[in-house]
Short mmCIF file of C-alpha atoms and ligand atoms in Angstrom, two decimals:
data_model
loop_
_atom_site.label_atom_id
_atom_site.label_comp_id
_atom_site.label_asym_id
_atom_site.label_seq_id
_atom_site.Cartn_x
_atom_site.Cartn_y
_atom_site.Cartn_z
CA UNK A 1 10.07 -112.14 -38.34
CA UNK A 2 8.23 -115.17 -40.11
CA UNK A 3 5.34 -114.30 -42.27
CA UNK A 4 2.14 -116.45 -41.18
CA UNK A 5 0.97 -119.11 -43.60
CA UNK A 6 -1.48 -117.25 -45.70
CA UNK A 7 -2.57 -120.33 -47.75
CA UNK A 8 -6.40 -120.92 -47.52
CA UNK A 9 -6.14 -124.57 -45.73
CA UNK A 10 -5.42 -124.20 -41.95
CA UNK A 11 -3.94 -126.94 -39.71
CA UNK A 12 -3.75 -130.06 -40.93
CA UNK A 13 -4.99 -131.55 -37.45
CA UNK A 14 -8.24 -132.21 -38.39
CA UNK A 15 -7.77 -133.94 -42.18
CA UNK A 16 -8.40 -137.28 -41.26
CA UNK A 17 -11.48 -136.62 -39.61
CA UNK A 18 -12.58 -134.50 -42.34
CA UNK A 19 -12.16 -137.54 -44.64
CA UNK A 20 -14.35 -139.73 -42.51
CA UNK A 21 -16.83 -136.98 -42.73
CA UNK A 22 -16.65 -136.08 -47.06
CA UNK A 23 -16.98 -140.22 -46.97
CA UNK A 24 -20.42 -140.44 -44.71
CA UNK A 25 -18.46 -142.38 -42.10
CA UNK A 26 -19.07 -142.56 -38.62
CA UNK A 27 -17.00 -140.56 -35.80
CA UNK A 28 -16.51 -142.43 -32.74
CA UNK A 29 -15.48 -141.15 -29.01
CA UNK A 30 -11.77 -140.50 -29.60
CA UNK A 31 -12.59 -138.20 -32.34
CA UNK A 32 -15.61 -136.20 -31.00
CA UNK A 33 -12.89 -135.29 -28.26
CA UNK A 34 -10.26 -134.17 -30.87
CA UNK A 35 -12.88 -131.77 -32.04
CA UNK A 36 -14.08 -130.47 -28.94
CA UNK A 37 -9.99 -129.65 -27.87
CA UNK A 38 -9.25 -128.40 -31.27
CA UNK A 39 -9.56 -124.48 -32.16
CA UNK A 40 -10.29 -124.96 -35.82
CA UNK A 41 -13.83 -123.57 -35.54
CA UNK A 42 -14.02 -122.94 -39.51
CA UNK A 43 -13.35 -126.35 -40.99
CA UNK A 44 -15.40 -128.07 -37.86
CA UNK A 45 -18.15 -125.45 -38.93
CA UNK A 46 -17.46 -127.06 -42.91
CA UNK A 47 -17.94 -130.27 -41.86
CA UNK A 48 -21.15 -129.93 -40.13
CA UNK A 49 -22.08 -127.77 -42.96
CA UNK A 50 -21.33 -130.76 -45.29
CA UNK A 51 -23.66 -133.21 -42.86
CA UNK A 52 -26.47 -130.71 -42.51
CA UNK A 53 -26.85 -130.00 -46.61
CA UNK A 54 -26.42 -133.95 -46.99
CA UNK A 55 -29.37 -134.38 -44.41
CA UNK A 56 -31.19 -131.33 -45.55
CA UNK A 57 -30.17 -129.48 -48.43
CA UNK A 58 -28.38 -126.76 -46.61
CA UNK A 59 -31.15 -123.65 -47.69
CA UNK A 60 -33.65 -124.32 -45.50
CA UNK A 61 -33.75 -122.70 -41.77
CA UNK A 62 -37.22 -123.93 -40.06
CA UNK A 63 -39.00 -121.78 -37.42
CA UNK A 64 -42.98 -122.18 -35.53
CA UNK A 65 -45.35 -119.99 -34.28
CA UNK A 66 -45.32 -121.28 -30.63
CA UNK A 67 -45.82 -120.09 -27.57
CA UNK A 68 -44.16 -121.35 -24.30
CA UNK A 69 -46.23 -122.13 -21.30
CA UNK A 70 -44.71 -123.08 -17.32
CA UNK A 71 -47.80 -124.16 -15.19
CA UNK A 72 -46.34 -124.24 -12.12
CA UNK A 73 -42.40 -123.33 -10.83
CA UNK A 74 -43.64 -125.22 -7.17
CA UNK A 75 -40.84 -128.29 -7.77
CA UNK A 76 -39.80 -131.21 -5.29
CA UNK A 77 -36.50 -131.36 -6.76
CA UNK A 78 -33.24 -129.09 -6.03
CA UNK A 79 -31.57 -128.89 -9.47
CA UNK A 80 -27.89 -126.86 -8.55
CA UNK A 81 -28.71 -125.41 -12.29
CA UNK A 82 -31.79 -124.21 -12.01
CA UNK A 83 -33.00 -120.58 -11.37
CA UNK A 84 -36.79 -121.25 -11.57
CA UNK A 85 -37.66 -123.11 -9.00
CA UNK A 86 -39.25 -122.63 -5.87
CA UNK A 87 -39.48 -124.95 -3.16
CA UNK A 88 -43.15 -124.27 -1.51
CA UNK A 89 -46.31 -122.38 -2.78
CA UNK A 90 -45.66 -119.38 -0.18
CA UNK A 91 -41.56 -119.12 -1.14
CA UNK A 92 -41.47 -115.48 -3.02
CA UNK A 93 -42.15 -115.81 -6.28
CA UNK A 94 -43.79 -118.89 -6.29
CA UNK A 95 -46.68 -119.77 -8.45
CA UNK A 96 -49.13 -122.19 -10.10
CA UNK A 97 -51.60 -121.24 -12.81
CA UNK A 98 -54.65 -122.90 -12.79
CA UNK A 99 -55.79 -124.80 -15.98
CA UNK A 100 -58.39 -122.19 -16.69
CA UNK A 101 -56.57 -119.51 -15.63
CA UNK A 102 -53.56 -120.91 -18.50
CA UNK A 103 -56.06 -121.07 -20.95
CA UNK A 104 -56.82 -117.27 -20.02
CA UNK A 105 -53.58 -116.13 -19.91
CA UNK A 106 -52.46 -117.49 -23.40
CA UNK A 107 -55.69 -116.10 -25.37
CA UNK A 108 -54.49 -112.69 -26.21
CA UNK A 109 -51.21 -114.61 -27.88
CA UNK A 110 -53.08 -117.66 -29.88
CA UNK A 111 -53.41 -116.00 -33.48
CA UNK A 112 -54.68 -118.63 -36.27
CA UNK A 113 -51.05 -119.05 -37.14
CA UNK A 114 -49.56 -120.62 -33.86
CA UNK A 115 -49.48 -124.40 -34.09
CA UNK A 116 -47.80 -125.56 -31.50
CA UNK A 117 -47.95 -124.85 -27.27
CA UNK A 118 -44.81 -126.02 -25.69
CA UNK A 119 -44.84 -126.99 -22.11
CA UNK A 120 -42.75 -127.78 -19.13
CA UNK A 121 -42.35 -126.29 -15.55
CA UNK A 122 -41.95 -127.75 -11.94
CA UNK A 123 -42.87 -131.14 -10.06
CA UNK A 124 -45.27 -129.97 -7.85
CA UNK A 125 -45.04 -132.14 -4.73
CA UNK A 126 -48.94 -132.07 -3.99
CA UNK A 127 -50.87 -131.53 -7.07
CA UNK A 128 -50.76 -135.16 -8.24
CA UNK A 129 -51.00 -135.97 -12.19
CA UNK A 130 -54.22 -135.52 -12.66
CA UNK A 131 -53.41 -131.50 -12.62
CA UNK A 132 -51.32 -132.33 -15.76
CA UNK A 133 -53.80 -134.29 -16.98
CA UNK A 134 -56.25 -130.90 -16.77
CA UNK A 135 -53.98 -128.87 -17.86
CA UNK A 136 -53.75 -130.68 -21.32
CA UNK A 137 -57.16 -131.79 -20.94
CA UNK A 138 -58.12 -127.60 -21.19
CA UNK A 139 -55.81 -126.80 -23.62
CA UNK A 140 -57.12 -129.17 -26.25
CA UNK A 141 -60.84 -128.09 -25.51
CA UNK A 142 -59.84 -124.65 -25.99
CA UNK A 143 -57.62 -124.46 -28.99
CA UNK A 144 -58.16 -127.79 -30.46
CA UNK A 145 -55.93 -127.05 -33.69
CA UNK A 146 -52.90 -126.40 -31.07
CA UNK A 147 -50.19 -129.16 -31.11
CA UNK A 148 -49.22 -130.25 -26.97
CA UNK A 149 -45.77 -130.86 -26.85
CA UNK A 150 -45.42 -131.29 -23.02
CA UNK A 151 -43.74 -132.41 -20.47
CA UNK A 152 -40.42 -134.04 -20.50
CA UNK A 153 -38.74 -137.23 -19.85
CA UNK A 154 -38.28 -136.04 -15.81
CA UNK A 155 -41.97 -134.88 -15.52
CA UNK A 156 -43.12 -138.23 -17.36
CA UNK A 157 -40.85 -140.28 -14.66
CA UNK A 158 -42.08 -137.99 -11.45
CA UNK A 159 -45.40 -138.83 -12.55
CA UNK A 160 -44.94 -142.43 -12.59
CA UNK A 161 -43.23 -142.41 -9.18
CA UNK A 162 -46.89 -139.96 -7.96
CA UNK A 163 -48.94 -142.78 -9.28
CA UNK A 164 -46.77 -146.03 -9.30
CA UNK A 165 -47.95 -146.31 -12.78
CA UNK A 166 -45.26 -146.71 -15.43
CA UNK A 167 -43.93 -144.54 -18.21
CA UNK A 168 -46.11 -146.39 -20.60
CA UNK A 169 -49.59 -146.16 -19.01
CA UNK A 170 -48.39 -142.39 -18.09
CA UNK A 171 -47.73 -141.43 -21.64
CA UNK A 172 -50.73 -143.46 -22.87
CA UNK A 173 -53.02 -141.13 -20.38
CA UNK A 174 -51.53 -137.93 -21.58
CA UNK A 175 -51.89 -138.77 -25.18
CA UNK A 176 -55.62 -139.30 -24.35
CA UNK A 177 -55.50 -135.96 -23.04
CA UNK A 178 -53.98 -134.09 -26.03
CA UNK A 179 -50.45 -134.58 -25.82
CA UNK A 180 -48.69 -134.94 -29.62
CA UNK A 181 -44.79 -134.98 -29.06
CA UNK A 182 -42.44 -134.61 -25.81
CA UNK A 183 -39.83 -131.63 -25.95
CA UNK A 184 -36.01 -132.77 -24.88
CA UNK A 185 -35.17 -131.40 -21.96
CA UNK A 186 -34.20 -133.10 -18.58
CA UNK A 187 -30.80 -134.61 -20.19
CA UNK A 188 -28.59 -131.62 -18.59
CA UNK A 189 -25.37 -133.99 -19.01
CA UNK A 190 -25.78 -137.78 -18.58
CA UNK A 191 -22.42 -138.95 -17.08
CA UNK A 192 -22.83 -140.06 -13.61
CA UNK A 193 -19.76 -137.86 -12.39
CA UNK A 194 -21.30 -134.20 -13.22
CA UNK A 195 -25.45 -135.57 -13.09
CA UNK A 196 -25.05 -136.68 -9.57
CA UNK A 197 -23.44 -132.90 -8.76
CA UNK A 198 -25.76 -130.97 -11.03
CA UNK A 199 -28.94 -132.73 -10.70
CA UNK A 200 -28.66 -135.57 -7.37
CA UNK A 201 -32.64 -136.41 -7.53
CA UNK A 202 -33.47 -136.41 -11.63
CA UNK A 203 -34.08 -139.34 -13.17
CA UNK A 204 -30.64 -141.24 -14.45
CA UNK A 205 -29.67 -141.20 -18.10
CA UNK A 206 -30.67 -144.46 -18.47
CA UNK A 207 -34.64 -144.06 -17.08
CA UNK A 208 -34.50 -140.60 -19.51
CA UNK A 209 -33.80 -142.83 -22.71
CA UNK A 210 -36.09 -145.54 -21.18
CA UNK A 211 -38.88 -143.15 -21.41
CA UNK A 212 -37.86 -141.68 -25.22
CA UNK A 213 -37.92 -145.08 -26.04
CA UNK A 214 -41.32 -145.97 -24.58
CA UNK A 215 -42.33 -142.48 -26.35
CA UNK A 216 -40.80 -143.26 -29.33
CA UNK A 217 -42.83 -147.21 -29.09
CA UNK A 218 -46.07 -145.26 -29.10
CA UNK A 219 -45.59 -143.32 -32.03
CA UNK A 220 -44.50 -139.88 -30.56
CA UNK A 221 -41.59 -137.73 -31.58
CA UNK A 222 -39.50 -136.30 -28.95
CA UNK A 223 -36.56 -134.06 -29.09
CA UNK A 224 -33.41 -134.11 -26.88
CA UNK A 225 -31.07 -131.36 -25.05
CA UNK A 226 -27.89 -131.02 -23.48
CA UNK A 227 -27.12 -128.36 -20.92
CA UNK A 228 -23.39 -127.48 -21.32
CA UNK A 229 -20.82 -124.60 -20.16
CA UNK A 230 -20.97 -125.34 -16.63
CA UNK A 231 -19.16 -128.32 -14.93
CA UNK A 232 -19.07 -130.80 -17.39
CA UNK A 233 -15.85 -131.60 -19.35
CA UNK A 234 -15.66 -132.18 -23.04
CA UNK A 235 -15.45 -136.08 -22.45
CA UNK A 236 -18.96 -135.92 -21.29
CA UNK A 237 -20.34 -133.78 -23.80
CA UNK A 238 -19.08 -136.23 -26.18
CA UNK A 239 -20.46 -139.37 -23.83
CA UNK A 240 -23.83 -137.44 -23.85
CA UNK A 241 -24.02 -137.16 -28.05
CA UNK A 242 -22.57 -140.51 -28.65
CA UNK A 243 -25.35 -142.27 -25.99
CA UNK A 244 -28.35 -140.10 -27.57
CA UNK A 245 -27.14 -141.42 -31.30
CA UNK A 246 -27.34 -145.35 -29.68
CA UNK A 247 -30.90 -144.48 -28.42
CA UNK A 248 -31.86 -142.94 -32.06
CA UNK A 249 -30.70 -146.30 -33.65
CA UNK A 250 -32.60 -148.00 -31.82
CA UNK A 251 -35.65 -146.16 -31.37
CA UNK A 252 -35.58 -143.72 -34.48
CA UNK A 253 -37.77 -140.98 -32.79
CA UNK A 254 -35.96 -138.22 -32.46
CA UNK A 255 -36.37 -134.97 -34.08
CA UNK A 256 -34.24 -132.54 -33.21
CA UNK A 257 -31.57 -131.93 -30.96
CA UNK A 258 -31.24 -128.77 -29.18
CA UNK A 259 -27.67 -127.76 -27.27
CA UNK A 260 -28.56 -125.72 -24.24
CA UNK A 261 -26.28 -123.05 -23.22
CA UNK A 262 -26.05 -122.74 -19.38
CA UNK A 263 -27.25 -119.24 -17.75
CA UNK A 264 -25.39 -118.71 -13.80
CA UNK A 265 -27.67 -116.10 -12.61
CA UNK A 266 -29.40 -117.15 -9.58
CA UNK A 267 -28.79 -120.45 -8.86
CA UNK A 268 -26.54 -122.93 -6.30
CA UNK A 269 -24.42 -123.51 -9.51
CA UNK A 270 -22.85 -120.32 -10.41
CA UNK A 271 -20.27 -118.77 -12.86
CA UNK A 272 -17.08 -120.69 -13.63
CA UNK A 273 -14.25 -118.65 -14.88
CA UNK A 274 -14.38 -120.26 -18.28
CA UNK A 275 -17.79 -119.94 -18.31
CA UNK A 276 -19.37 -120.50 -21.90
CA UNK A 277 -18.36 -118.09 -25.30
CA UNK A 278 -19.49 -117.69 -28.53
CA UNK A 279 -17.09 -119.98 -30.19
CA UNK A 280 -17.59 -122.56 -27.39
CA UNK A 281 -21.51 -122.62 -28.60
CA UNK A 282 -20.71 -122.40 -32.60
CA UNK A 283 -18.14 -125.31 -31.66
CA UNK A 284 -20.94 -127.19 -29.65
CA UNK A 285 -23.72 -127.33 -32.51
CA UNK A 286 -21.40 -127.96 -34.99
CA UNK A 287 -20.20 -130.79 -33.48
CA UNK A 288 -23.31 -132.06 -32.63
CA UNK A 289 -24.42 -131.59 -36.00
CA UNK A 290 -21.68 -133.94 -36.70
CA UNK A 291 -21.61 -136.67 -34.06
CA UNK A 292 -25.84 -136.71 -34.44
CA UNK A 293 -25.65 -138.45 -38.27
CA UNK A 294 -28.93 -139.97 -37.82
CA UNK A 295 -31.30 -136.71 -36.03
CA UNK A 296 -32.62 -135.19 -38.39
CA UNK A 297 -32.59 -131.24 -36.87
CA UNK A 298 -30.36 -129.11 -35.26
CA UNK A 299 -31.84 -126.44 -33.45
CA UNK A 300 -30.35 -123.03 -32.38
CA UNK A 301 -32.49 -122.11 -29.72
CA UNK A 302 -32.16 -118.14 -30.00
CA UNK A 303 -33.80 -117.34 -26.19
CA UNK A 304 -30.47 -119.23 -25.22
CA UNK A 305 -28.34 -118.13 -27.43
CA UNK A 306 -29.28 -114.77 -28.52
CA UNK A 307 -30.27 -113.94 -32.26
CA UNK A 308 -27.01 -113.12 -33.47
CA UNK A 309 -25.10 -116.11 -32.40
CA UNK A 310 -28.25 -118.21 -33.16
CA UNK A 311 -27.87 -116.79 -37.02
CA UNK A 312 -24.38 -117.36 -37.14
CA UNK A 313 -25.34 -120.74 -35.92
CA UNK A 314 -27.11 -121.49 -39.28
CA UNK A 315 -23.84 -121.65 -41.01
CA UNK A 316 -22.32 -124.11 -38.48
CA UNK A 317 -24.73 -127.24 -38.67
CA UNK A 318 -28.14 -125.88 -37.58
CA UNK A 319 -31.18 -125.34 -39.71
CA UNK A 320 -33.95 -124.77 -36.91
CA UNK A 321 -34.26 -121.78 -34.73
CA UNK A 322 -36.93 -122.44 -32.69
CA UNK A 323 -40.27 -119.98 -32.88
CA UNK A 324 -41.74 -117.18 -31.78
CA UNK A 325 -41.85 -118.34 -27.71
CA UNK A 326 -43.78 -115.23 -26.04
CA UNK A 327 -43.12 -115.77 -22.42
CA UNK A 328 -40.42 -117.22 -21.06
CA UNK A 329 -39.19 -117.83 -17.65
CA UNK A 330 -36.38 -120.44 -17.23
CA UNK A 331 -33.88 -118.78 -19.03
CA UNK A 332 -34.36 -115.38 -17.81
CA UNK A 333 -35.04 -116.57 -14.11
CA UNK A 334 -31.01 -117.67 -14.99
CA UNK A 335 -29.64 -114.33 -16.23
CA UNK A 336 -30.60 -114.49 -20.07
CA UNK A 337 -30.93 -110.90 -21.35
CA UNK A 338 -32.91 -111.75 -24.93
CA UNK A 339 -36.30 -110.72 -25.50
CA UNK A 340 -39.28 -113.29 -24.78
CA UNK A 341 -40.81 -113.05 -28.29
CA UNK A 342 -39.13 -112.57 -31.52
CA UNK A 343 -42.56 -111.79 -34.48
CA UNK A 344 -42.64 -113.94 -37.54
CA UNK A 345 -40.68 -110.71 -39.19
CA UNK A 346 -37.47 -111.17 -37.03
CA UNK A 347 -37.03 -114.81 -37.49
CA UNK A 348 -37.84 -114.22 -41.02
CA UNK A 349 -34.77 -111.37 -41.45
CA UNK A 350 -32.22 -113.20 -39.03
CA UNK A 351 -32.57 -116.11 -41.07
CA UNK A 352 -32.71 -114.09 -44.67
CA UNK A 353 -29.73 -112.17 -43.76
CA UNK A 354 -27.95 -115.31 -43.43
CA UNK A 355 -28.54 -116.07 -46.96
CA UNK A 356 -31.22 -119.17 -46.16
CA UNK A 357 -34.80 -120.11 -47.31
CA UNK A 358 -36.91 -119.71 -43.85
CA UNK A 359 -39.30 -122.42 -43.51
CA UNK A 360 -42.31 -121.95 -41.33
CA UNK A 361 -43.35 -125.91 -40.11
CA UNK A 362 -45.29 -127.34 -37.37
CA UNK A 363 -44.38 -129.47 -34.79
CA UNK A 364 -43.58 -132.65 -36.87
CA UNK A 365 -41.44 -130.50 -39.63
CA UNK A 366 -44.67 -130.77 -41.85
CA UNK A 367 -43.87 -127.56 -44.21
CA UNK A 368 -46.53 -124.65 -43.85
CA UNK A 369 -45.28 -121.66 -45.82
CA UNK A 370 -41.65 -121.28 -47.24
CA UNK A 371 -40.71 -117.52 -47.37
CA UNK A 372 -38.65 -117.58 -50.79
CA UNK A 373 -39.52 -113.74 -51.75
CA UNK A 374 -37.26 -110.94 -51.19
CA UNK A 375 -37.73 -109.76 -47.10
CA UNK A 376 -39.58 -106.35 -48.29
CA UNK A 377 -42.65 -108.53 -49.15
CA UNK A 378 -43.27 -109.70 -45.71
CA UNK A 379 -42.44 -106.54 -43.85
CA UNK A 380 -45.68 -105.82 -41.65
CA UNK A 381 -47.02 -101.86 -41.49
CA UNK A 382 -46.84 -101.88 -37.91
CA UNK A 383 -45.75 -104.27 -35.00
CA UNK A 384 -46.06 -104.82 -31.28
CA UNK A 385 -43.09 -103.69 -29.47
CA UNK A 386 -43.13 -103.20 -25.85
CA UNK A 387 -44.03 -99.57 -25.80
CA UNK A 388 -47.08 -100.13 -27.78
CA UNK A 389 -47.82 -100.98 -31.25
CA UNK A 390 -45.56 -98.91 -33.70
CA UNK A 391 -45.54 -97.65 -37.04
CA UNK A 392 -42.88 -99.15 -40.01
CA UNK A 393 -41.14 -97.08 -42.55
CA UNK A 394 -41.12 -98.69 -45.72
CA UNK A 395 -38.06 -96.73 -47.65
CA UNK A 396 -38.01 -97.14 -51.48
CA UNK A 397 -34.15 -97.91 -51.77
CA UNK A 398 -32.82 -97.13 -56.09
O1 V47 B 1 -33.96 -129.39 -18.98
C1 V47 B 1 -32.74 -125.07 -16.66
C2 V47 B 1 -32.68 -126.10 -18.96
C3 V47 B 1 -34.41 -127.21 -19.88
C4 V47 B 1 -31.15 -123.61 -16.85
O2 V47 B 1 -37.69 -129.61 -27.12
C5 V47 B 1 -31.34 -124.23 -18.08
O3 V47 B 1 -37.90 -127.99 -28.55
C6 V47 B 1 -29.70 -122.95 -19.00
O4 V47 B 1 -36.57 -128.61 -22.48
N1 V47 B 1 -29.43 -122.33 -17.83
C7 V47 B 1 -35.86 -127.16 -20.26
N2 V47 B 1 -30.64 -123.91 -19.14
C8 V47 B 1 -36.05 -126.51 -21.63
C9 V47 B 1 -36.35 -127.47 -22.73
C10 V47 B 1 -36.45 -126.99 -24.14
C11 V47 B 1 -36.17 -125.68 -24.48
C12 V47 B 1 -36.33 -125.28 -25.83
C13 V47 B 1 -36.78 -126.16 -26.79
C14 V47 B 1 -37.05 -127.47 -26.41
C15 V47 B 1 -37.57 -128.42 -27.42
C16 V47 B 1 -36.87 -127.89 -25.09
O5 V47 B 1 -33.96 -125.91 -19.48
C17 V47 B 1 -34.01 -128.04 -18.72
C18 V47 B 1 -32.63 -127.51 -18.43
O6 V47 B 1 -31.66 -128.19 -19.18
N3 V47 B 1 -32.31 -125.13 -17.91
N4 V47 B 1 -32.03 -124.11 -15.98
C19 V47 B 1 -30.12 -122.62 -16.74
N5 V47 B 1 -29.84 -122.02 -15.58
#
């Protein structure tokens, strides 16, 4: 029998790309596929550890106090992904809050210490933009310290084709009304081949960038996804990346890109049999991390994810986690089996035990408290759980 190498390098497969990367040089198409086909998680998770402490020092894991809002899951389109929608007010299930009833429903949840509302949900085919308008419109009156980030690229682009206004005059109305930044989703994959299957009636790739960029014109930041693990092969994951870092040069924008891992439950789409693992994900941000040079954040969205892989995540490129949430109903209408809400205190251990610096910031990465003390100092006396509000040891350990 042959003893295994037991040296600490592993296959040399990867060195030259690992060069490119210690030198700061671009990776290009041929070699974003190389590390998507390559096992080598550890020395792809090095290298995007190298990126992320050359972007951002490598200690720092940011989190918010949001909280998510869907006004309405009435939508026009049929998206073979998606679990959420319904197709007519009276389908079961359906729903559409009101803007005073939102602003309602949110109060119990909007402490002094949430900055930051985030909101999507479906077209409606008969409310017309001015209910978006409202909706923003409410929100502002009612918690005018509250950052909007609302509506993405799709909703911006169904509203235009409402109105026949374009993206520009659309954005410019919602800014009057309160919005602040755009959140990324609607990119699911951009190659022609798996959009037209996946999503027939979304607006292209090329009208989503269109609309970052007019975004990005006004002043806005926006942030951008990709939905991966279901049809999609690794040369469009890699088409996806290397088209969001052309629209970044040219627009500069961008905050933070978020990889969304695909939930089967309940939807036209389905399981595959190689449906998405752990080391598929940690592969996934990693190399995004990579590809991405010029965004600054990586986030590991932990609904999606779950907390554990979304920790391990930090030492494989990432150094956002996304915040607190509260309600949310896209990912579990789609099988997810996380909890809504994580407290300050979990995002605060998760990212402790994984040796970091948490960083609570706002919207726009402006810093508001950095939790450098040992974990025991920020422990609560009690906490809401779902059985009520209960009581926390504090052990004195010698
Ligand atoms: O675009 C829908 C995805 C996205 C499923 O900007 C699904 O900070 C998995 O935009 N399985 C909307 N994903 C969510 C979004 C987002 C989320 C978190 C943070 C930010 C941010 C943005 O949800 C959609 C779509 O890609 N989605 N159905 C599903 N079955």
């Amino acid at each position: 029998m042959t003893l295994p190498d037991l040296s600490l390098t592993r296959s040399d497969e990867l060195q030259d790309i690992v060069a490119k990367v210690e030198a700061g040089d671009r990776l290009g198409f041929e070699d974003g596929l190389r590390l998507f086909r390559s096992h080598d998680l550890l020395t792809i998770g090095q290298m995007a550890d190298l990126v992320n402490r050359r972007l951002n020092g490598g200690e720092y894991v940011y989190f918010n106090q949001n909280r998510h809002i869907n006004p309405t899951n009435v939508c026009a389109f049929h998206c073979n992904f998606c679990s959420f929608a319904r197709f007519s007010d009276d389908a079961p299930g359906a729903y559409t809050w009101t803007p005073e009833e939102i602003v309602e429903r949110i109060r119990p949840d909007v402490h002094p210490r949430v900055t930051e509302f985030h909101i999507v949900g479906g077209l409606h085919p008969v409310l017309g933009f001015e209910y978006y308008e409202d909706v923003l419109r409410a929100l502002k009156q009612a918690y005018p310290r509250v950052h909007l980030k609302a509506f993405t690229a799709v909703e911006i682009d169904f509203f235009a084709q409402l109105t026949g206004l374009d993206h520009e005059t659309i954005l410019r109305r919602l800014i009057d009304a309160g919005l602040g930044s755009m959140p990324g989703g609607g990119a699911e994959i951009f190659h022609p081949e798996i959009r037209r299957k996946i999503c027939p009636e979304k607006a292209d790739a090329e009208t989503w960038l269109a609309v970052h960029d007019t975004a990005h014109r006004l002043g806005l930041r926006t942030n951008a996804t990709m939905l991966y693990g279901h049809i999609e092969r690794y040369e469009h994951r890699v088409d996806h990346l290397l088209r969001l870092r052309e629209q970044q040069d040219r627009s500069g924008g961008f905050n933070t890109f978020i990889p969304l891992r695909y939930h089967p439950e309940n939807n036209n789409l389905g399981r595959r049999l190689d449906w998405t693992t752990a080391h598929d994900t940690l592969k996934t941000i990693a190399i995004s991390r990579i590809l991405l040079d010029n965004f600054p954040h990586i986030k590991a969205y932990w609904i999606m994810l779950t907390p554990p892989i979304a920790q391990l995540a930090l030492h494989f490129g990432a150094d956002d986690i996304d915040g607190t949430v509260v309600e949310e109903k896209i990912y579990h209408d789609a099988g997810a089996t996380t909890e809504e809400q994580l407290d300050k205190f979990d995002l605060l251990r998760l990212i402790k035990a994984a040796g970091k610096t948490p960083v609570e910031r706002d919207t726009l990465y402006n810093i508001i408290e950095i939790y450098d003390k040992p974990i025991e100092h920020y422990a609560p006396d009690s906490r809401k759980t779902r059985r009520g509000e209960v009581k926390i040891t504090h052990i004195e350990l010698n």
